CSV table of C-alpha atoms in Angstrom, one decimal:
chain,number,residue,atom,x,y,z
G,6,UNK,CA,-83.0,144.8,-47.3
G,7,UNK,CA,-81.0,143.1,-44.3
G,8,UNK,CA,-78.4,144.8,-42.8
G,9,UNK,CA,-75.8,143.9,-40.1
G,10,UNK,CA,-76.7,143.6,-36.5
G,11,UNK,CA,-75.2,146.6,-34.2
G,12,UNK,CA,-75.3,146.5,-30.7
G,13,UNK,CA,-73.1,146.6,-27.7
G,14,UNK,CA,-72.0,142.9,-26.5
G,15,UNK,CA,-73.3,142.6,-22.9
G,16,UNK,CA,-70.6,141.7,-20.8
G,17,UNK,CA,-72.7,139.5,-18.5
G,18,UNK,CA,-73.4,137.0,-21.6
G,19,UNK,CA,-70.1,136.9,-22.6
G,20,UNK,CA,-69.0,136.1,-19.8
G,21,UNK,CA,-71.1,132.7,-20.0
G,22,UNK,CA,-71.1,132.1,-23.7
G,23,UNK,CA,-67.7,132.5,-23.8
G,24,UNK,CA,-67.7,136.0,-25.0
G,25,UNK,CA,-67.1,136.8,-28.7
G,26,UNK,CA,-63.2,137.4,-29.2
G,27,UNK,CA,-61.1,139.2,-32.8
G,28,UNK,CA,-57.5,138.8,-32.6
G,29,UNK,CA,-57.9,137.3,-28.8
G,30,UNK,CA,-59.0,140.8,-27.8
G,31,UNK,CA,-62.8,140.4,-26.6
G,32,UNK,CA,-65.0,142.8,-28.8
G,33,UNK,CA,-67.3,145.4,-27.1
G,34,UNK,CA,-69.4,146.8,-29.7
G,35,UNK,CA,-70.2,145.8,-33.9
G,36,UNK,CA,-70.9,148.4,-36.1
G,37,UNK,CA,-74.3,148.0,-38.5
G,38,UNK,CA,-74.2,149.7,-41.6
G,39,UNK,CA,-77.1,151.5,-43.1
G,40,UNK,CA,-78.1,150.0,-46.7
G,41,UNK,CA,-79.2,153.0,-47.9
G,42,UNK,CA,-75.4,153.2,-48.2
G,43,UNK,CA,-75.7,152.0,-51.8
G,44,UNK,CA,-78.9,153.7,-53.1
G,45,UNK,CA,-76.4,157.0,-51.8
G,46,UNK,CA,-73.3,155.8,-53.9
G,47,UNK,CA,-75.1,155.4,-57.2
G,48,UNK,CA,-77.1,158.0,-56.6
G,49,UNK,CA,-73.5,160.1,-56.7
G,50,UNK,CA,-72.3,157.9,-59.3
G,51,UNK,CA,-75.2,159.0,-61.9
G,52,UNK,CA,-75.1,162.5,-60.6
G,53,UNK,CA,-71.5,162.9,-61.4
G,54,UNK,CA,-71.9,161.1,-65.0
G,55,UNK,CA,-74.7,163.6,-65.4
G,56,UNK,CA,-73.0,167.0,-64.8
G,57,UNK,CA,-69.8,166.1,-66.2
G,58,UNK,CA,-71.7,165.2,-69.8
G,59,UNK,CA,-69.0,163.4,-71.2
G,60,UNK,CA,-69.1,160.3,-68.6
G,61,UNK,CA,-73.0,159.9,-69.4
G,62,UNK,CA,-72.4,156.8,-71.1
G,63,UNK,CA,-71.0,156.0,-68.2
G,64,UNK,CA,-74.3,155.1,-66.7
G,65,UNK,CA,-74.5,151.9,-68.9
G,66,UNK,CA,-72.5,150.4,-65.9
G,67,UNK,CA,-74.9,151.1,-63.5
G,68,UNK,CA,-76.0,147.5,-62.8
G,69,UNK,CA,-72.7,146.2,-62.3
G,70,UNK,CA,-72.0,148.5,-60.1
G,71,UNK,CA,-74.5,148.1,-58.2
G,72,UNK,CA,-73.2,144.4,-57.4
G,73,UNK,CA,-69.8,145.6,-56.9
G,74,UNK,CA,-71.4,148.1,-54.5
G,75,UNK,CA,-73.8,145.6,-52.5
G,76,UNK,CA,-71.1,143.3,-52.4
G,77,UNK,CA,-68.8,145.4,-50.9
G,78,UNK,CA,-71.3,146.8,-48.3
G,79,UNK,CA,-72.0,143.1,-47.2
G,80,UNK,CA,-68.6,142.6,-46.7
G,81,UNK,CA,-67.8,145.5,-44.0
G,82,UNK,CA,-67.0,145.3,-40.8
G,83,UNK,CA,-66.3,147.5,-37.8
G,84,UNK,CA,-65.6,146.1,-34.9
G,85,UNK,CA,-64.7,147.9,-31.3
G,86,UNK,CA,-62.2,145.6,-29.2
G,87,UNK,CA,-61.2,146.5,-25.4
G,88,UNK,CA,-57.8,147.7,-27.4
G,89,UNK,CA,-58.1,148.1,-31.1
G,90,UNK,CA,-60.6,149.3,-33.7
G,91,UNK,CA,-61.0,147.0,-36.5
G,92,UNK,CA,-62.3,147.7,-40.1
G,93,UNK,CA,-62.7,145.1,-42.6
G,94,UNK,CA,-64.3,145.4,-46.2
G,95,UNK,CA,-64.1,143.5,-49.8
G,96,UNK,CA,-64.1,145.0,-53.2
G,97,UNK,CA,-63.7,143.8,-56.8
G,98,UNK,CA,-60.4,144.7,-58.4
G,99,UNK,CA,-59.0,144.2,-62.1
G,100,UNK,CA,-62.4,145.4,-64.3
G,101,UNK,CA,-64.5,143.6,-61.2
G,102,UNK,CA,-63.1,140.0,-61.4
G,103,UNK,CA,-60.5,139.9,-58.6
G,104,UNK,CA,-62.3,139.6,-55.3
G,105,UNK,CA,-60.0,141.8,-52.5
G,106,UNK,CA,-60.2,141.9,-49.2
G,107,UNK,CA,-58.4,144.3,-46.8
G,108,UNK,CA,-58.4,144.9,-43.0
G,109,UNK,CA,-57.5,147.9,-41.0
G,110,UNK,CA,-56.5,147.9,-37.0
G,111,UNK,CA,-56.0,150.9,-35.6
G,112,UNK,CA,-54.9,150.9,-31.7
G,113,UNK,CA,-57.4,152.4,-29.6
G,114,UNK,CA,-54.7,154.5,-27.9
G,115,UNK,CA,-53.9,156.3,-30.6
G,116,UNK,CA,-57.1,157.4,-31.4
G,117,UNK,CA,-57.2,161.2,-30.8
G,118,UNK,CA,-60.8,162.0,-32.4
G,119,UNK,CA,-63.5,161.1,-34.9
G,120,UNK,CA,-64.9,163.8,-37.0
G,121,UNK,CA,-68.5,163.4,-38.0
G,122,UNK,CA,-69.2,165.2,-41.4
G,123,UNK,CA,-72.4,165.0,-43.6
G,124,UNK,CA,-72.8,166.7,-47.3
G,125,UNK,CA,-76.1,167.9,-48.5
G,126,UNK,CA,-76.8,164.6,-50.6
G,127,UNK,CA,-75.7,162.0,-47.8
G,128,UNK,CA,-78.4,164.4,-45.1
G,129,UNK,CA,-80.9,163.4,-47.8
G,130,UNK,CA,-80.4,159.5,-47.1
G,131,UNK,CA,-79.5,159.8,-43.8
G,132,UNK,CA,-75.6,158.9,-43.9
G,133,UNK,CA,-72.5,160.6,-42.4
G,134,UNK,CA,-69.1,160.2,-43.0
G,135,UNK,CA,-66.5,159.4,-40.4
G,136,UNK,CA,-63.1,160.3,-40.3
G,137,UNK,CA,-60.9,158.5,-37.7
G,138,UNK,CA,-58.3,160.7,-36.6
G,139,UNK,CA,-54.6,159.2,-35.0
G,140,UNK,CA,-51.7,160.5,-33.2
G,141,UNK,CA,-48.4,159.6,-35.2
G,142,UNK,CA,-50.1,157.5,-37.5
G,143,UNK,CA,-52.4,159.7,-39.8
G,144,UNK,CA,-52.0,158.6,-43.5
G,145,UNK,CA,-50.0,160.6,-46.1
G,146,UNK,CA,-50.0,164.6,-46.2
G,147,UNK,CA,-52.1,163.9,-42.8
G,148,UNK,CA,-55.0,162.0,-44.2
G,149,UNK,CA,-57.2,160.6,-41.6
G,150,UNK,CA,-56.1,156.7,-40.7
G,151,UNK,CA,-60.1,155.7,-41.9
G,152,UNK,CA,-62.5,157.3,-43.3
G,153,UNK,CA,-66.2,155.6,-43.4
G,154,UNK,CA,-69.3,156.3,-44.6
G,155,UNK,CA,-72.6,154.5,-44.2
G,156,UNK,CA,-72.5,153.8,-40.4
G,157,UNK,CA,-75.9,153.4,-38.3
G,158,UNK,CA,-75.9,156.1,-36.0
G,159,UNK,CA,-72.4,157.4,-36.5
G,160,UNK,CA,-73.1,159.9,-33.3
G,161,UNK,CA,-73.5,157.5,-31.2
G,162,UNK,CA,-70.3,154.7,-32.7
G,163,UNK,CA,-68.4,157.9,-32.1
G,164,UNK,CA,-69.1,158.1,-28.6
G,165,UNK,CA,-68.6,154.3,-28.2
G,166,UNK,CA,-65.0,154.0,-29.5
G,167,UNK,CA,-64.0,157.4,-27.1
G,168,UNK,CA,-65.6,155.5,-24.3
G,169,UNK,CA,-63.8,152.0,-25.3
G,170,UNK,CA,-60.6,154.3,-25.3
G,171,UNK,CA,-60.7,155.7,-21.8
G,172,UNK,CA,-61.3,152.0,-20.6
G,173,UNK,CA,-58.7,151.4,-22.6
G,174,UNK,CA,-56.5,153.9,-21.5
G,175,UNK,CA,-57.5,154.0,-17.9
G,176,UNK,CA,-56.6,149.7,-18.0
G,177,UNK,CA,-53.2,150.5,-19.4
G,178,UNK,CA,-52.3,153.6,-17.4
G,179,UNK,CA,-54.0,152.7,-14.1
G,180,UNK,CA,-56.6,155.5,-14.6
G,181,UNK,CA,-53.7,158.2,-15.5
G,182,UNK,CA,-54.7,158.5,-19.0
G,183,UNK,CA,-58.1,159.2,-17.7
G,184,UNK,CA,-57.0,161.9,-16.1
G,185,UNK,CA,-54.4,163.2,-18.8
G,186,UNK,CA,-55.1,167.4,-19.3
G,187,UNK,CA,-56.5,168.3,-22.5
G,188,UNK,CA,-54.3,170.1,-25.1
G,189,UNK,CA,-57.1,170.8,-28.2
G,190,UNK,CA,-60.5,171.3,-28.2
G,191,UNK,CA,-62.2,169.9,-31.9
G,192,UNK,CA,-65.8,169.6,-32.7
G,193,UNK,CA,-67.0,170.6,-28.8
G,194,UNK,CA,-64.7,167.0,-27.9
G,195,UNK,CA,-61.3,167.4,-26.2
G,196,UNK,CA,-58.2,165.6,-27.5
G,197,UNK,CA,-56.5,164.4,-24.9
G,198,UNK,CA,-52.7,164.9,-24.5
G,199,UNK,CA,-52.2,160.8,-23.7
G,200,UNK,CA,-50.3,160.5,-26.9
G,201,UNK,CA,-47.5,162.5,-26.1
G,202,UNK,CA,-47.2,160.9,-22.5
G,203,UNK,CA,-47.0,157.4,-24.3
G,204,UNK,CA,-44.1,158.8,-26.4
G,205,UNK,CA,-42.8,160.0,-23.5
G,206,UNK,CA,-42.7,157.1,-21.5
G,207,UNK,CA,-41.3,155.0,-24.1
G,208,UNK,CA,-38.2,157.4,-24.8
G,209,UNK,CA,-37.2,157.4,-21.5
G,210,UNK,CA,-37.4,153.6,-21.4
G,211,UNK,CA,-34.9,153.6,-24.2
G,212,UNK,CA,-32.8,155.8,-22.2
G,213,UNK,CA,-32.6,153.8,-19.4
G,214,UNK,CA,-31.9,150.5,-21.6
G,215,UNK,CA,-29.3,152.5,-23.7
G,216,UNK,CA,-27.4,153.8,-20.5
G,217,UNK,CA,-27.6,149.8,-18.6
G,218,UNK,CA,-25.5,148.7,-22.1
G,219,UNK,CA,-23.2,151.4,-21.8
G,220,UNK,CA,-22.7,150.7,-17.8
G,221,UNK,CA,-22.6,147.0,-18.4
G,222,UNK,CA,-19.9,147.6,-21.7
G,223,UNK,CA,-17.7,149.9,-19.5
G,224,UNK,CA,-17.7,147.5,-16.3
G,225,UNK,CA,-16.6,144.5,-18.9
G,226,UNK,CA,-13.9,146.3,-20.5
G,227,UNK,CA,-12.7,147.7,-16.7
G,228,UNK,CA,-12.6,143.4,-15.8
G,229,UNK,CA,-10.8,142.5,-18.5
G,230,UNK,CA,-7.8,145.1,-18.0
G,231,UNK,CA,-5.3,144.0,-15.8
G,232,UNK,CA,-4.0,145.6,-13.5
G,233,UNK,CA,-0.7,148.2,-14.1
G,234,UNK,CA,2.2,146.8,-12.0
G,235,UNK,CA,3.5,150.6,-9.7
C-alpha cells in the first residue's frame, strides 16, 4: 500500500523552488503515516466485538469500516511549520455519508512535551501513540491538545517538533528561550519553563498599557479644569 512521503524539507531547495509554505509559514518537516495504521484499528475493532459477545454482530460492518478507516488515514496530515504544528484529518459523519474535515494548529511555543506511549497490540504492528502536550491550552479535565497514532517513526517526529520549537523559540526570544531553566523533568526530556516567561512578559505589557491610559486620562482631565481664581 502507498503511504505519505515524510522527510525533512531541505532548506537549500526551498530556497530555489520557492519553498513549500501552510498558512504563509514555511514548513520544515511532513509527517508519513504508517498504513499498518488500519490493519491495527480493525484488528481492535474485532477484538473488542469479540470479548464483549454481545457486539459480535457487530463485525458485519467490518468492510465499511474498513473504507471509513482508509479514507480517513489518506486524509491526515501533520505538518511542522517554523511556528505552528498542524494536524489535518477527514472522517465520515452521520452513519458514514457526511464527509468532515477538521484541522488542528497548535503554536509551537506552547508545546511543552510529547509523550510517546505504545500498548501491547499497537508493539505488535509497529505503531505508537502520541500525545501532544500544551501550556495553558490542554483540552478539557487536562486532556492532551492531540493525540495521534499511526506516525512513521514517532521517536524521531518527537524530536523534530522539540527541535523546530527551540528554533522557534530561540527566533522569537533572541536565543532566551533557549536558554530558559528547566522546571520538570518527564519521560528523560525537560520541560522548559518558556511558558510562564511568555505569560509573564505579556502581563507586564498590559500593565504598562493599562498605567499610559490612566496617565494620559488624568493629564486630560488636569487640561480641561480651569484654573481656581486665589
Amino acid at each position: 500500500m502507498d503511504s505519505k512521503t515524510q522527510e525533512p524539507l531541505v532548506v537549500g531547495r526551498q530556497l530555489e523552488a520557492g519553498g513549500e509554505y501552510e498558512d504563509d509559514e514555511r514548513v520544515v518537516f511532513r509527517a508519513r503515516f504508517d498504513d499498518r495504521y488500519v490493519r491495527y484499528q480493525l484488528v481492535s475493532f474485532s477484538l473488542v466485538c469479540v470479548l464483549t459477545v454481545c457486539f459480535i454482530p457487530l463485525l458485519l460492518l467490518l468492510p465499511f469500516l474498513y473504507i471509513a478507516i482508509r479514507a480517513n488515514f489518506k486524509s491526515r496530515e501533520l505538518i511542522v511549520t517554523e511556528k505552528t504544528l498542524v494536524y489535518k484529518q477527514g472522517f465520515f459523519g452521520c452513519c458514514c455519508i457526511c464527509w468532515n474535515e477538521s484541522s488542528k494548529h497548535v503554536p509551537l511555543e506552547k508545546v511543552t512535551d510529547l509523550t510517546y506511549a505504545q500498548g501491547c497490540l499497537a508493539r505488535q504492528y509497529g505503531l505508537a501513540t502520541l500525545q501532544i502536550q500544551t501550556a495553558g491550552q490542554n483540552g478539557p479535565d487536562g486532556r492532551p491538545e492531540l493525540t495521534i497514532t499511526g506516525i512513521s517513526d514517532a521517536r524521531n517526529f518527537r524530536k523534530v517538533v522539540m527541535s523546530a520549537k527551540s528554533n522557534c523559540m530561540e527566533a522569537t526570544f533572541g536565543g532566551y528561550g533557549s536558554t530558559v531553566p528547566a522546571v520538570a523533568v518527564k519521560d528523560g526530556a525537560k520541560v522548559a519553563s518558556d511558558e510562564v516567561m511568555v505569560n509573564m512578559r505579556d502581563t507586564l505589557l498590559r500593565m504598562e498599557s493599562t498605567l499610559k491610559r490612566i496617565d494620559q486620562s488624568l493629564a486630560s482631565k488636569e487640561a480641561a479644569t480651569p484654573p481656581t481664581a486665589e
